[in-house]
Short mmCIF file of C-alpha atoms in Angstrom, two decimals:
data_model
loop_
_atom_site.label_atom_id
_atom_site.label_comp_id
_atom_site.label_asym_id
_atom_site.label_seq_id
_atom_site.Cartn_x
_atom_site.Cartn_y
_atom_site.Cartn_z
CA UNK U 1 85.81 55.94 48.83
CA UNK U 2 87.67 53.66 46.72
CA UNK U 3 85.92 52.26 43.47
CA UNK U 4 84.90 49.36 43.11
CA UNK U 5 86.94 46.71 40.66
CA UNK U 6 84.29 45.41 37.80
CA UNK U 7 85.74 42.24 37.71
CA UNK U 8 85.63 41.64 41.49
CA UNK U 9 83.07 38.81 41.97
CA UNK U 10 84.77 36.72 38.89
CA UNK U 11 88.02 37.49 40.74
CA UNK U 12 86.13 36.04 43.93
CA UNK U 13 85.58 32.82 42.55
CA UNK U 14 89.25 32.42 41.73
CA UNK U 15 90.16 33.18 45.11
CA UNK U 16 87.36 30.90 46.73
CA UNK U 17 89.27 27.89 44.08
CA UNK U 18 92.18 28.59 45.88
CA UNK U 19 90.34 27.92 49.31
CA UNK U 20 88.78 25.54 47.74
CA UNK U 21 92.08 23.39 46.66
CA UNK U 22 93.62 24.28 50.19
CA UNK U 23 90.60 22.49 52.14
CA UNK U 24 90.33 20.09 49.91
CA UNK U 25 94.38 18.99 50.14
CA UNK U 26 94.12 18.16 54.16
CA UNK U 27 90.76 15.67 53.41
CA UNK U 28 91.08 14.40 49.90
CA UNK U 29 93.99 11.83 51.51
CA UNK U 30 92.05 10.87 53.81
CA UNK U 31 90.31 7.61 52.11
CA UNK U 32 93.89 6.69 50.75
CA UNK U 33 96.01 6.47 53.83
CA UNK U 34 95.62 3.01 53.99
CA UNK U 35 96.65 2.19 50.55
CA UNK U 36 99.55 4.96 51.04
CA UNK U 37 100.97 2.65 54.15
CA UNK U 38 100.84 0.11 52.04
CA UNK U 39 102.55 0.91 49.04
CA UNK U 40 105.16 3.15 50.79
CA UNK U 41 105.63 1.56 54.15
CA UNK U 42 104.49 3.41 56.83
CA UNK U 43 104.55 2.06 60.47
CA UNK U 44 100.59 2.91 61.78
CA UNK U 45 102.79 5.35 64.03
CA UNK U 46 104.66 7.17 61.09
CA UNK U 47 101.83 7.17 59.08
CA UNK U 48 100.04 10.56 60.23
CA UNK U 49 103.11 12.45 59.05
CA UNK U 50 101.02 12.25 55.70
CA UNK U 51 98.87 14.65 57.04
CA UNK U 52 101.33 16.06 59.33
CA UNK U 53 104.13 17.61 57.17
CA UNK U 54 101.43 19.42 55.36
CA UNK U 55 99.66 21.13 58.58
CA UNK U 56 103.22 22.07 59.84
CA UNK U 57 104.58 23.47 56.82
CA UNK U 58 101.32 25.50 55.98
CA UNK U 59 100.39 26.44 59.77
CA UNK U 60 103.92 27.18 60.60
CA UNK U 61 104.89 29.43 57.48
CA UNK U 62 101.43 31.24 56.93
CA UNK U 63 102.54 34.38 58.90
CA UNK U 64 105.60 34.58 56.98
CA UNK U 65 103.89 34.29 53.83
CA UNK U 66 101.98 37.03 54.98
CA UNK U 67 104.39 39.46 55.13
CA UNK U 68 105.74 38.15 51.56
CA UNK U 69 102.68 39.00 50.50
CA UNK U 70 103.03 42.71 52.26
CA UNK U 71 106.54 42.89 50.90
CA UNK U 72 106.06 41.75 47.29
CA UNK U 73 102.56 41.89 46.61
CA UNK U 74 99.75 39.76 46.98
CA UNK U 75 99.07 38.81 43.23
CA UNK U 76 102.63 37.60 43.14
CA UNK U 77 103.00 35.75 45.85
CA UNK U 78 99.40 33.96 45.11
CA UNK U 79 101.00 32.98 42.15
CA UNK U 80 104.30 31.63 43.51
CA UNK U 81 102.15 29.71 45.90
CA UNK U 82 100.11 28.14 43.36
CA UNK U 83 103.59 27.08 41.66
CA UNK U 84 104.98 25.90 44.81
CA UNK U 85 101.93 23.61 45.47
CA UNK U 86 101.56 22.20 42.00
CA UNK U 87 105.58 21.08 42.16
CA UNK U 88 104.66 19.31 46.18
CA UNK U 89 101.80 17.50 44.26
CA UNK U 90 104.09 16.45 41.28
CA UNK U 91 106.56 14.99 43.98
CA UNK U 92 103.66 13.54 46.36
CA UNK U 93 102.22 11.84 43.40
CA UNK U 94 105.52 10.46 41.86
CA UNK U 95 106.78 9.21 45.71
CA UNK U 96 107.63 5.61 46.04
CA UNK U 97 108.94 5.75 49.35
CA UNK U 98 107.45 7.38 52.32
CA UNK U 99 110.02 10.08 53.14
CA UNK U 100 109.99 11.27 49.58
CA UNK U 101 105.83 10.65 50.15
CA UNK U 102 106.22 13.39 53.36
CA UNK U 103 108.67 15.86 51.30
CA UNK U 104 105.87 16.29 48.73
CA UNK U 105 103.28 16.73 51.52
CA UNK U 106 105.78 19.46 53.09
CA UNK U 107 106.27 21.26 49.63
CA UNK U 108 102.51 21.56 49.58
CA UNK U 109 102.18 23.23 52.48
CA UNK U 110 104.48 25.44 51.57
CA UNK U 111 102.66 26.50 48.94
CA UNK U 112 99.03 26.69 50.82
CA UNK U 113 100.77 29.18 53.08
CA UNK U 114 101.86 31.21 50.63
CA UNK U 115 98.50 31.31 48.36
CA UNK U 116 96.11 31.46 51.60
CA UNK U 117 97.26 35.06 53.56
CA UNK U 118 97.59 36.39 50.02
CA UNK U 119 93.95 35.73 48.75
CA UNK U 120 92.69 37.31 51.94
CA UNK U 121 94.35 40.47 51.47
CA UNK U 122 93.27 40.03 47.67
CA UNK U 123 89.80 39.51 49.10
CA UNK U 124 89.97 42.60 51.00
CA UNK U 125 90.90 44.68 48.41
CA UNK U 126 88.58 44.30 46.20
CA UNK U 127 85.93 44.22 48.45
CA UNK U 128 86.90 46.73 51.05
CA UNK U 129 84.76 49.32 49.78
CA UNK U 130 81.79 47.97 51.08
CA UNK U 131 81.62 46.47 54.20
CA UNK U 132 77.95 44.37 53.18
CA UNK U 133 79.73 43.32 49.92
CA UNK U 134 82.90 42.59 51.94
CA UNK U 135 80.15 40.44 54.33
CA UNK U 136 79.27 38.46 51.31
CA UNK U 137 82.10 37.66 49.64
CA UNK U 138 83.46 36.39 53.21
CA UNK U 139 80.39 34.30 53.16
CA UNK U 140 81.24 32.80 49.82
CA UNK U 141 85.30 32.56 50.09
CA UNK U 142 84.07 30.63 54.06
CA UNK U 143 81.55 28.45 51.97
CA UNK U 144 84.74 27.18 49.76
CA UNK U 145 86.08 25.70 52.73
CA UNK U 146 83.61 22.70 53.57
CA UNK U 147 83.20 21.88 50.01
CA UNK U 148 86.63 21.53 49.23
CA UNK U 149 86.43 19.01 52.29
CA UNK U 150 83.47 17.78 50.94
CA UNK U 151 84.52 17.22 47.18
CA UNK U 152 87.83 15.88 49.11
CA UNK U 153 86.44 13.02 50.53
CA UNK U 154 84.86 12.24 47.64
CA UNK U 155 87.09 12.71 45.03
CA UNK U 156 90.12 10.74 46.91
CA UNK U 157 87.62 7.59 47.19
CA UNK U 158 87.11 7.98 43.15
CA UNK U 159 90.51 7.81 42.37
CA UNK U 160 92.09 5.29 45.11
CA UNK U 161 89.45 2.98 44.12
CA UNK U 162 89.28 3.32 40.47
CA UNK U 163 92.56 4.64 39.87
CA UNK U 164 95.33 4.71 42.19
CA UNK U 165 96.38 7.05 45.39
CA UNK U 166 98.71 9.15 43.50
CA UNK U 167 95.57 10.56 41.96
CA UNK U 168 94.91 12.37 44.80
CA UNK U 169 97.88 14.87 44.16
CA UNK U 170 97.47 14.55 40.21
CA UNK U 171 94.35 16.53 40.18
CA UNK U 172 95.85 19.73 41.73
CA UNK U 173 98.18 20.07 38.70
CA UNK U 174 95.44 20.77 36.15
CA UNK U 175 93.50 22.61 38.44
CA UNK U 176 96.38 24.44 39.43
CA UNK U 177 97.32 25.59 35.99
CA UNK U 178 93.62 26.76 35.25
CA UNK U 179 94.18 29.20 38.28
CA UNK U 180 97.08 30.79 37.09
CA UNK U 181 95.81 31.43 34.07
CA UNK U 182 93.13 33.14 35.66
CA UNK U 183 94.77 35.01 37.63
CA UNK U 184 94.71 38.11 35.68
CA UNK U 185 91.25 38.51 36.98
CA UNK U 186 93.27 39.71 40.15
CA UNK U 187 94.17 43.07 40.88
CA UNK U 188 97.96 43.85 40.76
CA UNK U 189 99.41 44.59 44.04
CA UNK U 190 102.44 46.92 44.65
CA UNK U 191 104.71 45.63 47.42
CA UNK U 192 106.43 48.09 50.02
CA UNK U 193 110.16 48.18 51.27
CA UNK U 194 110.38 46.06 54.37
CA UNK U 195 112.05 43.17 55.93
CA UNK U 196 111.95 39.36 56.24
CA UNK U 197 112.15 37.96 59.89
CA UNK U 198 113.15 35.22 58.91
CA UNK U 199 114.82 33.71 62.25
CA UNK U 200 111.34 33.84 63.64
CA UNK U 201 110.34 31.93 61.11
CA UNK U 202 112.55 29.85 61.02
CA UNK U 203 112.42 28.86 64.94
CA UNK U 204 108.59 28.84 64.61
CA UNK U 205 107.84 26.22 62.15
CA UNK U 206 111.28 24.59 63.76
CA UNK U 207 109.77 24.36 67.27
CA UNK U 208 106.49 23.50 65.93
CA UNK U 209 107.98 20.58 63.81
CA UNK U 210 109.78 19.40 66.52
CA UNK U 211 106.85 19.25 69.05
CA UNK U 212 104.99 17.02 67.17
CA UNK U 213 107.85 14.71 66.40
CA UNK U 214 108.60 14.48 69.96
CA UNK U 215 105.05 13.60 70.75
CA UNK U 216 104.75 10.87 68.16
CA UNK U 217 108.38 9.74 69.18
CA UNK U 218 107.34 9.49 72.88
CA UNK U 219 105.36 6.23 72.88
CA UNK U 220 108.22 4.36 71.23
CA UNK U 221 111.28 5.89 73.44
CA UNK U 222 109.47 7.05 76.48
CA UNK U 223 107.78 9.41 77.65
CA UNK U 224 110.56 10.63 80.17
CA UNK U 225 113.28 9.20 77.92
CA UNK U 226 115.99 11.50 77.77
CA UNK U 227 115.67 11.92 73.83
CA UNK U 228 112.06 12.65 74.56
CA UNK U 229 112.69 15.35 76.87
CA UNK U 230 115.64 17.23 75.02
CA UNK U 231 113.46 17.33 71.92
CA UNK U 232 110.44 18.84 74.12
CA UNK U 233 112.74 21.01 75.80
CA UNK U 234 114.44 21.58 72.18
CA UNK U 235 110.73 22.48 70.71
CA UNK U 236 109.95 25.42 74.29
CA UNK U 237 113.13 27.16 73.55
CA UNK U 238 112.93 27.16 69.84
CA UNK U 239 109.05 28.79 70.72
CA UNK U 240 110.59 31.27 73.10
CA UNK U 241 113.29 31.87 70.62
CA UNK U 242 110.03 33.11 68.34
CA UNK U 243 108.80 35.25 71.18
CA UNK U 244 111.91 36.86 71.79
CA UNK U 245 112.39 38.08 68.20
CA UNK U 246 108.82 39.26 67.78
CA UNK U 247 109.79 41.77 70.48
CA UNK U 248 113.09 42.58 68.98
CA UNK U 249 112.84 43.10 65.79
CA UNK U 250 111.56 46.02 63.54
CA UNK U 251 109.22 44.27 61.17
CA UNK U 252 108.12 41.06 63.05
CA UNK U 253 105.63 38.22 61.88
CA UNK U 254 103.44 38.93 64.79
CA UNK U 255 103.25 42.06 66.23
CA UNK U 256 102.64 40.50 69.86
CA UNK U 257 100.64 43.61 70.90
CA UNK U 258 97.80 42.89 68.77
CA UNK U 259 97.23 39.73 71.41
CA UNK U 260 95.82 42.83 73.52
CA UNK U 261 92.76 42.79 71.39
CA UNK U 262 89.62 41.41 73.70
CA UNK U 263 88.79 38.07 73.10
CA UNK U 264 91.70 36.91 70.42
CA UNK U 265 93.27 34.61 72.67
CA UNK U 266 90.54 32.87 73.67
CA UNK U 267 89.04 32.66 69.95
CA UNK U 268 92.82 31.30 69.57
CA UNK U 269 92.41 28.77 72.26
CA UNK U 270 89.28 27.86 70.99
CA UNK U 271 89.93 27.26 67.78
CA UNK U 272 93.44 25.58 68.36
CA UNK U 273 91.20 22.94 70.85
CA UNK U 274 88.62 22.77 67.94
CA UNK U 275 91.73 21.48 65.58
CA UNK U 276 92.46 19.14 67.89
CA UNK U 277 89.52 17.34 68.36
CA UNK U 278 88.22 17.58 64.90
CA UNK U 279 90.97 16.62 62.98
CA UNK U 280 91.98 12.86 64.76
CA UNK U 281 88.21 12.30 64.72
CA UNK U 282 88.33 13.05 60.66
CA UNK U 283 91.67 10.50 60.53
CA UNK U 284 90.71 7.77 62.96
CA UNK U 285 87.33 7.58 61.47
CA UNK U 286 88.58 6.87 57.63
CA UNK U 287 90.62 4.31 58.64
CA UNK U 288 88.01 2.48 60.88
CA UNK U 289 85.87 2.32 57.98
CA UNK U 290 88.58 0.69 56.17
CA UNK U 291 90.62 -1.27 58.58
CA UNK U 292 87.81 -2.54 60.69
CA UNK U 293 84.62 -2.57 59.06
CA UNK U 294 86.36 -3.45 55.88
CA UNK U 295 84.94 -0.95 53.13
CA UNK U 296 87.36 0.02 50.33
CA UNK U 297 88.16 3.60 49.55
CA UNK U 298 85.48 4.40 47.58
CA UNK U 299 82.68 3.75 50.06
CA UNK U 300 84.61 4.97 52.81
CA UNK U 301 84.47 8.25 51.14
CA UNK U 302 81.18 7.64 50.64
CA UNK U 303 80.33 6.85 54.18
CA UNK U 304 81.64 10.22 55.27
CA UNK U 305 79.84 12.38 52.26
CA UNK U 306 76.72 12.58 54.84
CA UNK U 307 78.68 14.52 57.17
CA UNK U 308 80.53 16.71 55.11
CA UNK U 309 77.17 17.58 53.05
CA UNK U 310 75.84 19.02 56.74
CA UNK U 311 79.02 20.77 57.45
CA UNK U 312 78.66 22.64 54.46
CA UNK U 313 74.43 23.29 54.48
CA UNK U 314 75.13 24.53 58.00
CA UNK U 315 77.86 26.42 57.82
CA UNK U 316 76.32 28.06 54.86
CA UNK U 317 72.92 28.58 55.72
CA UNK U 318 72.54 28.05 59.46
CA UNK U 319 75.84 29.34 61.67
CA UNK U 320 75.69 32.84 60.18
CA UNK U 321 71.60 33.31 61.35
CA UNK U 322 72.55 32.10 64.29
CA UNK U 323 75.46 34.15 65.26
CA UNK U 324 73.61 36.94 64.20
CA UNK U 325 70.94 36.19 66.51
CA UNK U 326 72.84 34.82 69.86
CA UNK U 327 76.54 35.84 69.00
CA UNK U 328 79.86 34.37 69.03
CA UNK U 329 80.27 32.68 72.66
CA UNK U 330 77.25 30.38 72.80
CA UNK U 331 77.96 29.06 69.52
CA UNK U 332 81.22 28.08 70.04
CA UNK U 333 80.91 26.71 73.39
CA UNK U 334 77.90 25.05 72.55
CA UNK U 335 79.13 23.71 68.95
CA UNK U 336 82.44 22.23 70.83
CA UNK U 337 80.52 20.74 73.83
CA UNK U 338 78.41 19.10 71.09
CA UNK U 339 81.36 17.97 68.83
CA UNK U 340 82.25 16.31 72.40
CA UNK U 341 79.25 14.91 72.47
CA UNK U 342 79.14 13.07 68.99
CA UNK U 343 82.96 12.11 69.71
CA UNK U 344 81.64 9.93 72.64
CA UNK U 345 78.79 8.30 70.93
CA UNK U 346 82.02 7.41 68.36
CA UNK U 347 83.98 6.28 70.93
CA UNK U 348 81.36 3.13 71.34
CA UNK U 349 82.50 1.57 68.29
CA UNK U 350 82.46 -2.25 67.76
CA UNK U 351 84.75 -4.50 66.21
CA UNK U 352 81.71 -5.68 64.73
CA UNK U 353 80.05 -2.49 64.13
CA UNK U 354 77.94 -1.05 61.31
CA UNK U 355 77.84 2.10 59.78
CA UNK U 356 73.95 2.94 60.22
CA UNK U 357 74.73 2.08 63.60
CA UNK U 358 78.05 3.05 64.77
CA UNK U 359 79.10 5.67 62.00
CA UNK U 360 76.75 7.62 60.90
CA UNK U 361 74.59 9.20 63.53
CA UNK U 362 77.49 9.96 65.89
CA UNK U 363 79.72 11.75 63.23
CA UNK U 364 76.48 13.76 62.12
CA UNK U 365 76.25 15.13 65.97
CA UNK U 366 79.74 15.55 65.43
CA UNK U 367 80.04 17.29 61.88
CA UNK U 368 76.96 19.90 63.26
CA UNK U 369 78.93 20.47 66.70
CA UNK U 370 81.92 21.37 64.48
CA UNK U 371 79.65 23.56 62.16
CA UNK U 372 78.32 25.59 64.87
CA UNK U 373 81.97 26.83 66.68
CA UNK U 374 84.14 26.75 63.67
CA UNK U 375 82.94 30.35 61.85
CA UNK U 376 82.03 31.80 65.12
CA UNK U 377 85.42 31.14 66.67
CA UNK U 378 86.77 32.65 63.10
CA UNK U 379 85.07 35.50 63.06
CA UNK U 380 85.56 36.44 66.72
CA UNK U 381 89.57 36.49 66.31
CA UNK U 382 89.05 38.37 63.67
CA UNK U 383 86.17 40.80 64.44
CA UNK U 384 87.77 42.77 67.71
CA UNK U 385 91.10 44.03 65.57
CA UNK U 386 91.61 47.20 63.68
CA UNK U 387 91.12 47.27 59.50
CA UNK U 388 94.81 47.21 59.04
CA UNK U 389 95.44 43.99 61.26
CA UNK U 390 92.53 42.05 59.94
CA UNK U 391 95.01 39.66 57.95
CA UNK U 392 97.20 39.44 60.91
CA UNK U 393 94.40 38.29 62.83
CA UNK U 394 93.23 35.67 60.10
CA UNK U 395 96.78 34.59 59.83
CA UNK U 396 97.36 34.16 63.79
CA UNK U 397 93.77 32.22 63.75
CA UNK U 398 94.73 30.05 60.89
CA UNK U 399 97.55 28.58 62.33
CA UNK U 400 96.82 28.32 65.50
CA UNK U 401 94.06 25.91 64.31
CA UNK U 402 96.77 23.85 62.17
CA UNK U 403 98.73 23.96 65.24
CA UNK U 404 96.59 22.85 67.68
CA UNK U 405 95.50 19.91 64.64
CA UNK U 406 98.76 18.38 64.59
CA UNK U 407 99.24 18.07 67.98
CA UNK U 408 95.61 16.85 69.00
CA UNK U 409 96.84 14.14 66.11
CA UNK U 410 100.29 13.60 67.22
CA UNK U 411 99.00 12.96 70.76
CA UNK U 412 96.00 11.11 70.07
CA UNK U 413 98.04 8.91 67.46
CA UNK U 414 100.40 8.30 70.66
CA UNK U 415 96.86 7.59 72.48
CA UNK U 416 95.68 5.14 70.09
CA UNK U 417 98.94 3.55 69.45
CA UNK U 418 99.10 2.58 73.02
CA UNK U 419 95.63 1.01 73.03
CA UNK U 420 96.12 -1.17 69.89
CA UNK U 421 95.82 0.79 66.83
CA UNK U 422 98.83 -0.28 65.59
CA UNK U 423 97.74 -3.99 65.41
CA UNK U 424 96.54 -4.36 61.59
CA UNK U 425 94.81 -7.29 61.40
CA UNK U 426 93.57 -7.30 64.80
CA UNK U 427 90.31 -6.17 64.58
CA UNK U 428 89.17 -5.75 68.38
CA UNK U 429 92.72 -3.96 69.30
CA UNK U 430 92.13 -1.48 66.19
CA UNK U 431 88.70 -0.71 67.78
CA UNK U 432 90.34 -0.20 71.12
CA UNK U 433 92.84 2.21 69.65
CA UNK U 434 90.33 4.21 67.59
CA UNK U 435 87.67 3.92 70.17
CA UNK U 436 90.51 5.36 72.89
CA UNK U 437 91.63 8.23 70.29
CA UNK U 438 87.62 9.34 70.03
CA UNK U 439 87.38 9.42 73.49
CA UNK U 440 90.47 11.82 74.29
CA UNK U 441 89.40 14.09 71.33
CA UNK U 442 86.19 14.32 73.26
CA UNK U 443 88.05 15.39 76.36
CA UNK U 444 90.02 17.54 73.98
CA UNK U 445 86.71 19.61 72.77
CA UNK U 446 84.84 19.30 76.11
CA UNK U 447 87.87 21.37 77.34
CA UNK U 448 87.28 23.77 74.77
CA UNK U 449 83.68 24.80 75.09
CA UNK U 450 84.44 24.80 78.79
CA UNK U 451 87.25 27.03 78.85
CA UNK U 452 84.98 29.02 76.44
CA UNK U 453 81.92 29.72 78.87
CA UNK U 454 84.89 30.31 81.35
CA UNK U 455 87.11 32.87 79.53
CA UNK U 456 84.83 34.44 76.89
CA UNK U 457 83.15 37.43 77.42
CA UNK U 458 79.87 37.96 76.43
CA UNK U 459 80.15 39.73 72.93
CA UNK U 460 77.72 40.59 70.08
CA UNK U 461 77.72 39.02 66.94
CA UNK U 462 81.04 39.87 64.88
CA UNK U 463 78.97 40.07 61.85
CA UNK U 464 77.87 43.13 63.36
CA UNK U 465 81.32 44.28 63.98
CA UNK U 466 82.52 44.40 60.37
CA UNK U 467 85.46 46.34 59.93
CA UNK U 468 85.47 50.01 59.06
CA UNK U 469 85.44 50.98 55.41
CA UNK U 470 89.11 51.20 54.72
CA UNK U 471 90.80 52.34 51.42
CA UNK U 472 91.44 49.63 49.45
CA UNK U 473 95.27 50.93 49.41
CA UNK U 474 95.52 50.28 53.53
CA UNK U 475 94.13 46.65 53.51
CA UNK U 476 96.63 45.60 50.77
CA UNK U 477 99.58 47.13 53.35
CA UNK U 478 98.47 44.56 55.55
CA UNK U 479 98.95 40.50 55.94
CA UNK U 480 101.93 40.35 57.99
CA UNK U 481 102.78 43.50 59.53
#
């Protein structure tokens, strides 16, 4: 048995900032989108590539920065990430136009996927001794997520309304430089001889990329425009490409037989469908607040505090009784059928709506469907795999749910576009839109918990399939490999 590190629960709550900071980058922008298109001139259309170039970047690269993490050790490539990110939020901040605005919001996620495999193999090290300790400090690192979304919301309203926008990048740099100077709370990681595949990724976060430009491209040009079509076509054979060299060469990103583990894909699927429903309904909702009922940045962040406080009591307190109790299926199917659920009360917005009336009680059905599938579906990829592919699994989870987010926005944006979202000023069209993007994330999560009850089997609750006690030395050979 290895021993246990003395300094491992004040190393935890460095590792749960770095969560933290992750989370809180995808929703702290949220309230200042619309000040964003105004100062740097997005088109409505252009305008989720904000969010976007961050999701690709970090969803796309996070196996790869896995294995970095394998190859040169996890404390060091925390560290790089956490240098990486700060320089995307110095650039983000200091943007006055919007493609230098999206090359910031790249670099960031750049960083993110390079300090997010690393803490969970950091995580597993110096827990790993004990799989109840290893239980907790999951629980507490899982916590970090919804309030970094949580103090995201909030803290971008504070500073777009009393400040300015670039604020909302600002605050990682001090933050940022705290961490690293913390980080010798972490325990030093050797790396192993090994290679880089970096063709596959190269052709993953390629195809990935060019997926969801050709799907926000494809209301403008066509949908069977030739351009639209190459770049689709473009986007499958760049995807293949990825497959292709996962079975070819000696070190790959993803080992494609660990997709032979019961229930990963459809914890994938699952979670990928749970991306895209959640995430439009998180972006269309901020800017009907603003756009259409009129609130400024500050109460829109406001407005949306009530669900993010649930996600976070439930998520902490009530989703891990309850998959102990019924398991992993029912949750998620029934947490996604119920995100559906609240996404169609949304869809009934009015032009002249309220938020007592229209907002509030439809996004809290929505923020505790949401709660209920999101830590099941996590746990269940990860549960069913051996000790030593545990980060693999996290890391194939991870971005699958970025992937599946940018899409479900790409084509919803597309969705709402096409309905009138793109007509500022016109405040029944911008219902339409939004109202039409709520309703096809609906669809989007309905399809989820049904191909849930449908594919899942029945399985017991992965809390109760913790992994194996593992030497500490084994679970920092893995995240990548």
């Amino acid at each position: 048995m290895s021993t246990a590190n003395p300094r491992r629960w004040w190393a935890l709550l460095v590792l749960a900032t770095a969560q933290f900071m992750v989370i809180m980058d995808t929703s702290i922008i949220g309230v200042a989108l619309p000040e964003m298109q105004r100062d740097l001139g997005f088109s409505p259309g252009d305008l989720q590539w904000v969010f976007n170039a961050y999701v690709i970047a970090f969803g796309g690269l996070l196996l790869l920065g896995g294995r970095l993490s394998d190859l040169l050790g996890a404390r060091r490539v925390f560290v790089s990430g956490w240098v990486v990110l700060i320089a995307g939020s110095v650039v983000a901040a200091a943007a006055s136009t919007a493609w230098v605005e999206v090359v910031g919001r790249a670099v960031q996620g750049v960083g993110g996927a390079l300090i997010a495999p690393a803490s969970m193999t950091l995580l597993t090290m110096l827990f790993g001794h004990d799989p109840r300790e290893l239980g907790k400090a999951l629980a507490l690192y899982g916590a970090a997520a919804p309030a970094g979304g949580t103090a995201g919301v909030f803290l971008g309203g504070v500073f777009t309304e009393w400040a300015s926008w670039p604020w909302v990048f600002v605050i990682y740099v001090p933050i940022g430089i705290a961490t690293l100077l913390a980080t010798g709370l972490l325990p030093a990681v050797a790396g192993r001889r090994g290679s880089v595949d970096v063709l596959g990724a190269a052709a993953v976060t390629a195809g990935l990329a060019l997926a969801v430009f050709a799907v926000v491209r494809a209301p403008e040009v066509g949908w069977g425009d030739a351009q639209t079509v190459l770049e689709l076509t473009g986007a499958a054979l760049l995807l293949a490409l990825f497959l292709v060299v996962q079975r070819s060469v000696k070190a790959p990103l993803m080992p494609l037989g660990v997709w032979r583990t019961p229930g990963l894909g459809v914890s994938n699927l699952a979670m990928a469908l749970l991306g895209g429903a959640w995430i439009p309904m998180w972006y269309f909702l901020n800017l009907y607040l603003q756009q259409v009922l009129g609130y400024g940045a500050f109460a829109s962040g406001a407005a949306l505090l009530p669900m993010t406080g649930l996600l976070m009591v439930f998520m902490t307190l009530v989703t891990a009784r309850l998959l102990g109790r019924f398991g992993a299926k029912p949750l998620i199917a029934g947490g996604l059928l119920v995100l559906a659920a609240g996404l169609v009360w949304l869809s009934a917005v009015e032009p002249t709506g309220t938020f007592l009336v229209d907002v509030l009680p439809a996004s809290l059905v929505a923020a505790t469907g949401m709660s209920l599938a999101y830590i099941p579906a996590m746990m269940s990829a990860i549960s069913g795999v051996p000790q030593e592919q545990a980060g693999l699994a996290s890391g194939i989870v991870n971005t699958t749910y970025q992937v599946g987010s940018a899409l479900g926005l790409a084509a919803l944006t597309a969705l709402a576009t096409s309905q009138g979202a793109g007509a500022l000023g016109d405040l029944p069209a911008l219902t339409d839109g939004f109202a039409s993007a709520f309703l096809g994330a609906a669809a989007v999560a309905a399809a989820g918990g049904l191909l849930t009850l449908l594919l899942m089997r029945g399985t017991k609750s992965p809390a109760a399939a913790a992994p194996a006690e593992a030497p500490a030395s084994a679970a920092g050979e893995r995240v990548g490999s």
